[in-house]
Amino acid sequence: MNQEIQIAFPKGISLTIKREDLIHPFVSGNKFRKLKYNLFQAKAEHQETLLTFGGAFSNHIAAVAYAGKEQGFRTIGIIRGEELFDKIEENPTLKFAQENGMQFEFVTREEYRDKNEDFFIEKLKDKFGDFYLVPEGGTNELAVKGCEEILTKEDAIFDFVCCAVGTGGTISGLINSALPNQKILGFPALKGDFLTDEIRIFAKKDNWDLISDYHFGGYGKVNLELIEFINTFFEETKVPLDPIYTGKMVFGVIDLIHKNYFPEHSRILLIHTGGLQGIAGMNIKLKQKKLPILKSNG
Ligand SMILES: *Cc1c(COP(=O)(O)O)cnc(C)c1O
């Protein structure tokens, strides 16, 4: 569903937001898209178990737990941080995943780094039996195929399509399905310049750019300016944004409008990839730091 943002911008620029967050209250819209063809594939391979990786507040972990349960899979989450094993009750993401049947294996940060190594996967197979492996963040070729379905015919009117970037799967799908005259802008939620190469693996065109000035210090980092922006945006538009991905992206787009980045009368489509399940966990951290908390519907 596309919703026009009722804020007046300079130069006749208009913003519309695609509410992928409304696909599910807890499961990020883009994570559902990324899982769709992977779950078909797991079924085709007669797999009964999904195994994946993630951090303590991972939207992907929540999505795999929920979608796995819906589709009748056993799910196993390899979680970064062995100290979390007795903190499930106080972590809204892990609690949600567990309530949806996910079994956890908590590993140290060093072990977690080996997540793509054969010996590590073999060890997990010894322990849990055979499984369908969903990579961290869910990005692979089938995930990109799912994300190619985000844009539809009605989106042909837009000049720019903007999204948050984590592993690059979502933007790759958008790039592949965009029209030649449309430009895709990705706003990385983390530091580092490896993403361009990642995206080139899956993306078949050059109609895109990464804008790396809006990660706010790195993955999961926030400051007062970002929190206040998200809360003001929510008050003005009734659209809740998450602090890890979509909040930073929308902040970036509006900042660029005011810095004259976009031509006159640009029609900009923002992809709301969801992530709202992460707000509860972030609010716990914000309270500890005595910062204002994030507002949202939930
Ligand atoms: C995972 C996630 C992203 C990033 O998607 P990638 O395909 O990993 O780039 C963006 N927004 C939200 C809300 C997410 O959960």
Short mmCIF file of C-alpha atoms and ligand atoms in Angstrom, two decimals:
data_model
loop_
_atom_site.label_atom_id
_atom_site.label_comp_id
_atom_site.label_asym_id
_atom_site.label_seq_id
_atom_site.Cartn_x
_atom_site.Cartn_y
_atom_site.Cartn_z
CA MET A 1 0.00 0.00 0.00
CA ASN A 2 1.35 3.42 -0.96
CA GLN A 3 0.65 6.40 1.28
CA GLU A 4 1.45 9.96 0.32
CA ILE A 5 3.28 11.92 3.01
CA GLN A 6 1.36 15.10 3.75
CA ILE A 7 4.30 17.39 4.39
CA ALA A 8 5.07 20.31 2.06
CA PHE A 9 8.58 20.05 0.63
CA PRO A 10 10.46 22.64 -1.43
CA LYS A 11 10.58 22.60 -5.28
CA GLY A 12 7.32 20.66 -5.63
CA ILE A 13 8.97 17.47 -4.45
CA SER A 14 6.59 14.78 -3.22
CA LEU A 15 7.18 11.81 -0.92
CA THR A 16 5.19 8.60 -0.90
CA ILE A 17 5.85 5.70 1.43
CA LYS A 18 5.23 2.06 0.59
CA ARG A 19 3.92 0.53 3.79
CA GLU A 20 5.59 -2.87 3.70
CA ASP A 21 5.55 -2.59 7.50
CA LEU A 22 1.81 -3.27 7.40
CA ILE A 23 2.36 -6.79 6.05
CA HIS A 24 2.73 -7.98 9.64
CA PRO A 25 2.85 -6.25 13.08
CA PHE A 26 5.99 -8.09 14.26
CA VAL A 27 7.65 -9.38 11.14
CA SER A 28 9.50 -6.90 8.91
CA GLY A 29 7.94 -6.61 5.48
CA ASN A 30 11.15 -7.19 3.60
CA LYS A 31 12.04 -10.23 5.70
CA PHE A 32 8.81 -11.90 4.61
CA ARG A 33 9.67 -11.10 0.99
CA LYS A 34 13.14 -12.56 1.46
CA LEU A 35 11.84 -15.75 3.03
CA LYS A 36 9.07 -16.47 0.52
CA TYR A 37 11.07 -18.36 -2.13
CA ASN A 38 13.49 -19.78 0.43
CA LEU A 39 10.61 -21.49 2.20
CA PHE A 40 9.34 -22.85 -1.15
CA GLN A 41 12.83 -24.20 -1.77
CA ALA A 42 13.11 -25.73 1.71
CA LYS A 43 9.80 -27.53 1.11
CA ALA A 44 10.93 -28.71 -2.32
CA GLU A 45 14.04 -30.16 -0.66
CA HIS A 46 11.82 -31.86 1.96
CA GLN A 47 13.59 -30.05 4.77
CA GLU A 48 11.82 -29.89 8.13
CA THR A 49 14.17 -27.48 9.89
CA LEU A 50 15.28 -23.92 9.15
CA LEU A 51 18.52 -22.74 10.72
CA THR A 52 19.70 -19.15 10.64
CA PHE A 53 21.89 -16.55 12.37
CA GLY A 54 21.30 -13.20 14.00
CA GLY A 55 21.96 -10.70 16.76
CA ALA A 56 19.94 -9.98 19.88
CA PHE A 57 17.41 -7.62 18.26
CA SER A 58 17.37 -9.10 14.77
CA ASN A 59 14.25 -8.54 12.66
CA HIS A 60 15.39 -11.54 10.64
CA ILE A 61 15.40 -13.88 13.66
CA ALA A 62 11.85 -12.77 14.52
CA ALA A 63 10.75 -13.29 10.91
CA VAL A 64 12.24 -16.79 10.56
CA ALA A 65 10.67 -17.90 13.85
CA TYR A 66 7.25 -16.63 12.86
CA ALA A 67 7.22 -17.67 9.20
CA GLY A 68 8.75 -21.03 10.11
CA LYS A 69 5.98 -21.73 12.58
CA GLU A 70 3.31 -20.68 10.08
CA GLN A 71 4.72 -23.04 7.47
CA GLY A 72 5.33 -25.98 9.80
CA PHE A 73 9.12 -25.87 10.09
CA ARG A 74 11.22 -26.42 13.19
CA THR A 75 13.44 -23.31 13.56
CA ILE A 76 16.88 -22.89 15.10
CA GLY A 77 18.50 -19.51 15.69
CA ILE A 78 22.25 -19.20 16.18
CA ILE A 79 22.47 -16.04 18.27
CA ARG A 80 25.54 -13.79 18.56
CA GLY A 81 26.49 -13.33 22.23
CA GLU A 82 26.68 -16.22 24.69
CA GLU A 83 25.78 -13.87 27.55
CA LEU A 84 22.22 -13.64 26.24
CA PHE A 85 21.22 -17.20 27.14
CA ASP A 86 19.57 -16.21 30.43
CA LYS A 87 18.25 -12.85 29.17
CA ILE A 88 15.52 -14.08 26.84
CA GLU A 89 12.72 -12.83 29.10
CA GLU A 90 14.04 -9.26 29.01
CA ASN A 91 14.67 -9.24 25.24
CA PRO A 92 11.45 -8.65 23.26
CA THR A 93 12.89 -10.05 20.00
CA LEU A 94 14.24 -13.29 21.47
CA LYS A 95 11.11 -13.71 23.56
CA PHE A 96 8.92 -13.36 20.48
CA ALA A 97 11.07 -15.86 18.55
CA GLN A 98 10.99 -18.35 21.40
CA GLU A 99 7.23 -18.02 21.80
CA ASN A 100 7.01 -18.89 18.12
CA GLY A 101 8.95 -22.07 18.70
CA MET A 102 12.51 -21.09 17.82
CA GLN A 103 15.25 -23.05 19.54
CA PHE A 104 18.39 -20.99 20.31
CA GLU A 105 22.07 -21.72 20.31
CA PHE A 106 24.05 -18.87 21.85
CA VAL A 107 27.62 -18.51 20.59
CA THR A 108 30.50 -16.16 21.34
CA ARG A 109 31.29 -13.33 18.96
CA GLU A 110 34.41 -15.22 17.81
CA GLU A 111 32.44 -18.37 17.02
CA TYR A 112 29.80 -16.29 15.27
CA ARG A 113 32.41 -14.97 12.86
CA ASP A 114 32.80 -18.51 11.49
CA LYS A 115 29.13 -18.69 10.51
CA ASN A 116 29.91 -19.08 6.81
CA GLU A 117 32.67 -21.69 7.28
CA ASP A 118 32.03 -25.30 6.31
CA PHE A 119 33.42 -26.72 9.57
CA PHE A 120 31.01 -24.59 11.58
CA ILE A 121 28.00 -25.66 9.51
CA GLU A 122 29.08 -29.31 9.81
CA LYS A 123 29.27 -28.97 13.58
CA LEU A 124 25.75 -27.55 13.60
CA LYS A 125 24.53 -30.48 11.46
CA ASP A 126 26.05 -32.95 13.94
CA LYS A 127 24.19 -31.22 16.68
CA PHE A 128 20.80 -30.47 15.09
CA GLY A 129 20.52 -32.88 12.15
CA ASP A 130 19.91 -31.75 8.57
CA PHE A 131 18.53 -28.26 7.97
CA TYR A 132 17.83 -25.63 5.32
CA LEU A 133 20.31 -22.83 5.91
CA VAL A 134 19.00 -19.28 5.71
CA PRO A 135 21.95 -16.86 5.74
CA GLU A 136 22.27 -14.01 8.26
CA GLY A 137 19.88 -11.25 7.26
CA GLY A 138 18.25 -13.70 4.86
CA THR A 139 20.04 -12.50 1.72
CA ASN A 140 20.63 -14.92 -1.13
CA GLU A 141 19.46 -15.24 -4.71
CA LEU A 142 15.98 -16.44 -3.74
CA ALA A 143 15.65 -13.55 -1.29
CA VAL A 144 16.46 -11.06 -4.02
CA LYS A 145 13.82 -12.71 -6.23
CA GLY A 146 11.27 -12.12 -3.45
CA CYS A 147 12.29 -8.46 -3.15
CA GLU A 148 11.79 -7.98 -6.88
CA GLU A 149 8.07 -8.19 -6.05
CA ILE A 150 8.09 -5.08 -3.84
CA LEU A 151 7.70 -2.65 -6.77
CA THR A 152 4.54 -2.97 -8.83
CA LYS A 153 3.09 -1.39 -11.99
CA GLU A 154 1.57 1.53 -10.06
CA ASP A 155 5.10 2.52 -8.95
CA ALA A 156 6.14 3.42 -12.49
CA ILE A 157 5.35 7.10 -11.75
CA PHE A 158 8.23 7.50 -9.30
CA ASP A 159 11.61 9.02 -10.23
CA PHE A 160 13.46 7.81 -7.13
CA VAL A 161 13.01 4.75 -4.94
CA CYS A 162 14.74 4.90 -1.55
CA CYS A 163 15.38 2.10 0.93
CA ALA A 164 17.48 1.21 3.95
CA VAL A 165 20.36 -1.20 3.37
CA GLY A 166 21.63 -3.91 5.72
CA THR A 167 23.00 -6.82 3.72
CA GLY A 168 21.91 -5.47 0.33
CA GLY A 169 19.29 -8.07 -0.61
CA THR A 170 16.33 -5.71 -0.58
CA ILE A 171 17.95 -3.01 -2.68
CA SER A 172 19.16 -5.64 -5.17
CA GLY A 173 15.57 -6.75 -5.73
CA LEU A 174 14.44 -3.13 -6.18
CA ILE A 175 17.24 -2.46 -8.65
CA ASN A 176 16.34 -5.49 -10.72
CA SER A 177 12.66 -4.65 -10.96
CA ALA A 178 12.95 -0.86 -11.36
CA LEU A 179 12.34 0.84 -14.70
CA PRO A 180 15.37 2.23 -16.59
CA ASN A 181 14.40 5.84 -15.81
CA GLN A 182 14.08 5.19 -12.08
CA LYS A 183 16.97 5.67 -9.68
CA ILE A 184 17.33 3.51 -6.59
CA LEU A 185 19.01 5.11 -3.56
CA GLY A 186 20.19 2.91 -0.72
CA PHE A 187 20.94 4.24 2.77
CA PRO A 188 23.25 1.83 4.62
CA ALA A 189 22.34 1.34 8.28
CA LEU A 190 25.93 0.41 9.07
CA LYS A 191 29.46 1.63 8.46
CA GLY A 192 31.74 0.09 5.88
CA ASP A 193 32.17 0.10 2.12
CA PHE A 194 31.78 -3.63 1.41
CA LEU A 195 28.12 -3.20 0.47
CA THR A 196 28.71 -2.01 -3.07
CA ASP A 197 30.41 -5.32 -3.93
CA GLU A 198 27.68 -7.31 -2.18
CA ILE A 199 24.98 -5.56 -4.19
CA ARG A 200 26.87 -6.08 -7.46
CA ILE A 201 26.62 -9.85 -6.89
CA PHE A 202 22.82 -9.74 -7.16
CA ALA A 203 21.94 -6.51 -8.94
CA LYS A 204 21.75 -6.62 -12.70
CA LYS A 205 21.72 -2.87 -13.45
CA ASP A 206 23.59 0.36 -12.66
CA ASN A 207 20.64 2.61 -11.88
CA TRP A 208 21.52 2.91 -8.19
CA ASP A 209 23.67 4.64 -5.61
CA LEU A 210 24.52 4.19 -1.96
CA ILE A 211 24.37 7.21 0.32
CA SER A 212 26.57 6.45 3.29
CA ASP A 213 26.19 9.62 5.35
CA TYR A 214 23.24 8.55 7.49
CA HIS A 215 24.31 5.53 9.55
CA PHE A 216 24.51 7.66 12.72
CA GLY A 217 27.75 6.06 13.87
CA GLY A 218 27.02 2.48 12.88
CA TYR A 219 24.60 -0.40 13.12
CA GLY A 220 22.09 0.04 15.93
CA LYS A 221 23.55 3.40 16.96
CA VAL A 222 21.13 6.26 17.58
CA ASN A 223 21.29 9.79 18.92
CA LEU A 224 18.84 12.34 20.26
CA GLU A 225 18.43 14.01 16.85
CA LEU A 226 17.34 10.73 15.24
CA ILE A 227 14.91 9.85 18.03
CA GLU A 228 13.34 13.28 17.92
CA PHE A 229 13.08 13.07 14.13
CA ILE A 230 11.30 9.69 14.29
CA ASN A 231 8.87 10.94 16.94
CA THR A 232 8.10 14.16 15.06
CA PHE A 233 7.61 12.26 11.80
CA PHE A 234 5.21 9.92 13.58
CA GLU A 235 3.24 12.83 15.03
CA GLU A 236 2.98 14.55 11.64
CA THR A 237 2.26 11.52 9.43
CA LYS A 238 1.12 8.72 11.78
CA VAL A 239 3.79 6.56 10.11
CA PRO A 240 5.98 4.81 12.70
CA LEU A 241 9.64 4.33 11.73
CA ASP A 242 12.18 1.98 13.29
CA PRO A 243 15.45 3.37 14.69
CA ILE A 244 17.80 0.85 13.02
CA TYR A 245 16.82 1.11 9.35
CA THR A 246 13.83 3.11 8.15
CA GLY A 247 14.27 6.04 10.58
CA LYS A 248 17.80 6.67 9.30
CA MET A 249 16.74 6.33 5.66
CA VAL A 250 13.80 8.75 5.92
CA PHE A 251 15.97 11.20 7.90
CA GLY A 252 18.51 11.01 5.08
CA VAL A 253 16.00 11.55 2.29
CA ILE A 254 14.44 14.60 3.96
CA ASP A 255 17.88 16.02 4.73
CA LEU A 256 18.88 15.57 1.07
CA ILE A 257 15.70 17.32 -0.08
CA HIS A 258 16.70 20.34 1.99
CA LYS A 259 20.26 20.12 0.65
CA ASN A 260 18.97 20.35 -2.93
CA TYR A 261 19.97 16.83 -3.91
CA PHE A 262 16.75 16.11 -5.78
CA PRO A 263 15.62 17.95 -8.95
CA GLU A 264 12.40 19.96 -9.04
CA HIS A 265 9.15 17.97 -8.94
CA SER A 266 10.92 14.72 -8.10
CA ARG A 267 8.51 12.00 -7.12
CA ILE A 268 10.18 9.94 -4.41
CA LEU A 269 9.02 6.55 -3.18
CA LEU A 270 10.28 5.46 0.25
CA ILE A 271 10.19 1.74 1.00
CA HIS A 272 9.07 1.16 4.58
CA THR A 273 10.73 -2.20 5.15
CA GLY A 274 9.23 -2.60 8.63
CA GLY A 275 11.45 -3.35 11.61
CA LEU A 276 8.95 -2.03 14.12
CA GLN A 277 9.40 -5.07 16.38
CA GLY A 278 12.82 -3.59 17.24
CA ILE A 279 11.35 -0.49 18.88
CA ALA A 280 10.55 -2.24 22.19
CA GLY A 281 14.14 -3.45 22.57
CA MET A 282 15.54 -0.06 21.63
CA ASN A 283 13.28 1.68 24.15
CA ILE A 284 14.72 -0.47 26.94
CA LYS A 285 18.20 0.75 25.97
CA LEU A 286 17.05 4.37 25.61
CA LYS A 287 15.54 4.36 29.11
CA GLN A 288 18.81 3.07 30.54
CA LYS A 289 20.62 5.96 28.82
CA LYS A 290 17.95 8.41 30.02
CA LEU A 291 17.07 9.37 26.46
CA PRO A 292 13.47 9.94 25.30
CA ILE A 293 11.75 6.78 24.04
CA LEU A 294 10.36 6.11 20.59
CA LYS A 295 6.67 6.43 19.93
CA SER A 296 4.80 3.99 17.75
CA ASN A 297 1.36 2.45 17.40
CA GLY A 298 2.27 -0.66 19.32
C1 LIG B 1 16.76 -6.29 7.31
C2 LIG B 1 16.15 -4.98 7.15
C3 LIG B 1 16.62 -4.08 6.17
C4 LIG B 1 17.81 -4.36 5.31
O1 LIG B 1 17.54 -5.29 4.33
P1 LIG B 1 18.75 -5.95 3.53
O2 LIG B 1 18.08 -6.77 2.52
O3 LIG B 1 19.52 -6.77 4.52
O4 LIG B 1 19.59 -4.87 2.98
C5 LIG B 1 15.96 -2.87 6.02
N1 LIG B 1 14.93 -2.55 6.81
C6 LIG B 1 14.47 -3.37 7.77
C7 LIG B 1 13.34 -2.92 8.60
C8 LIG B 1 15.06 -4.61 7.96
O5 LIG B 1 14.60 -5.42 8.93
#
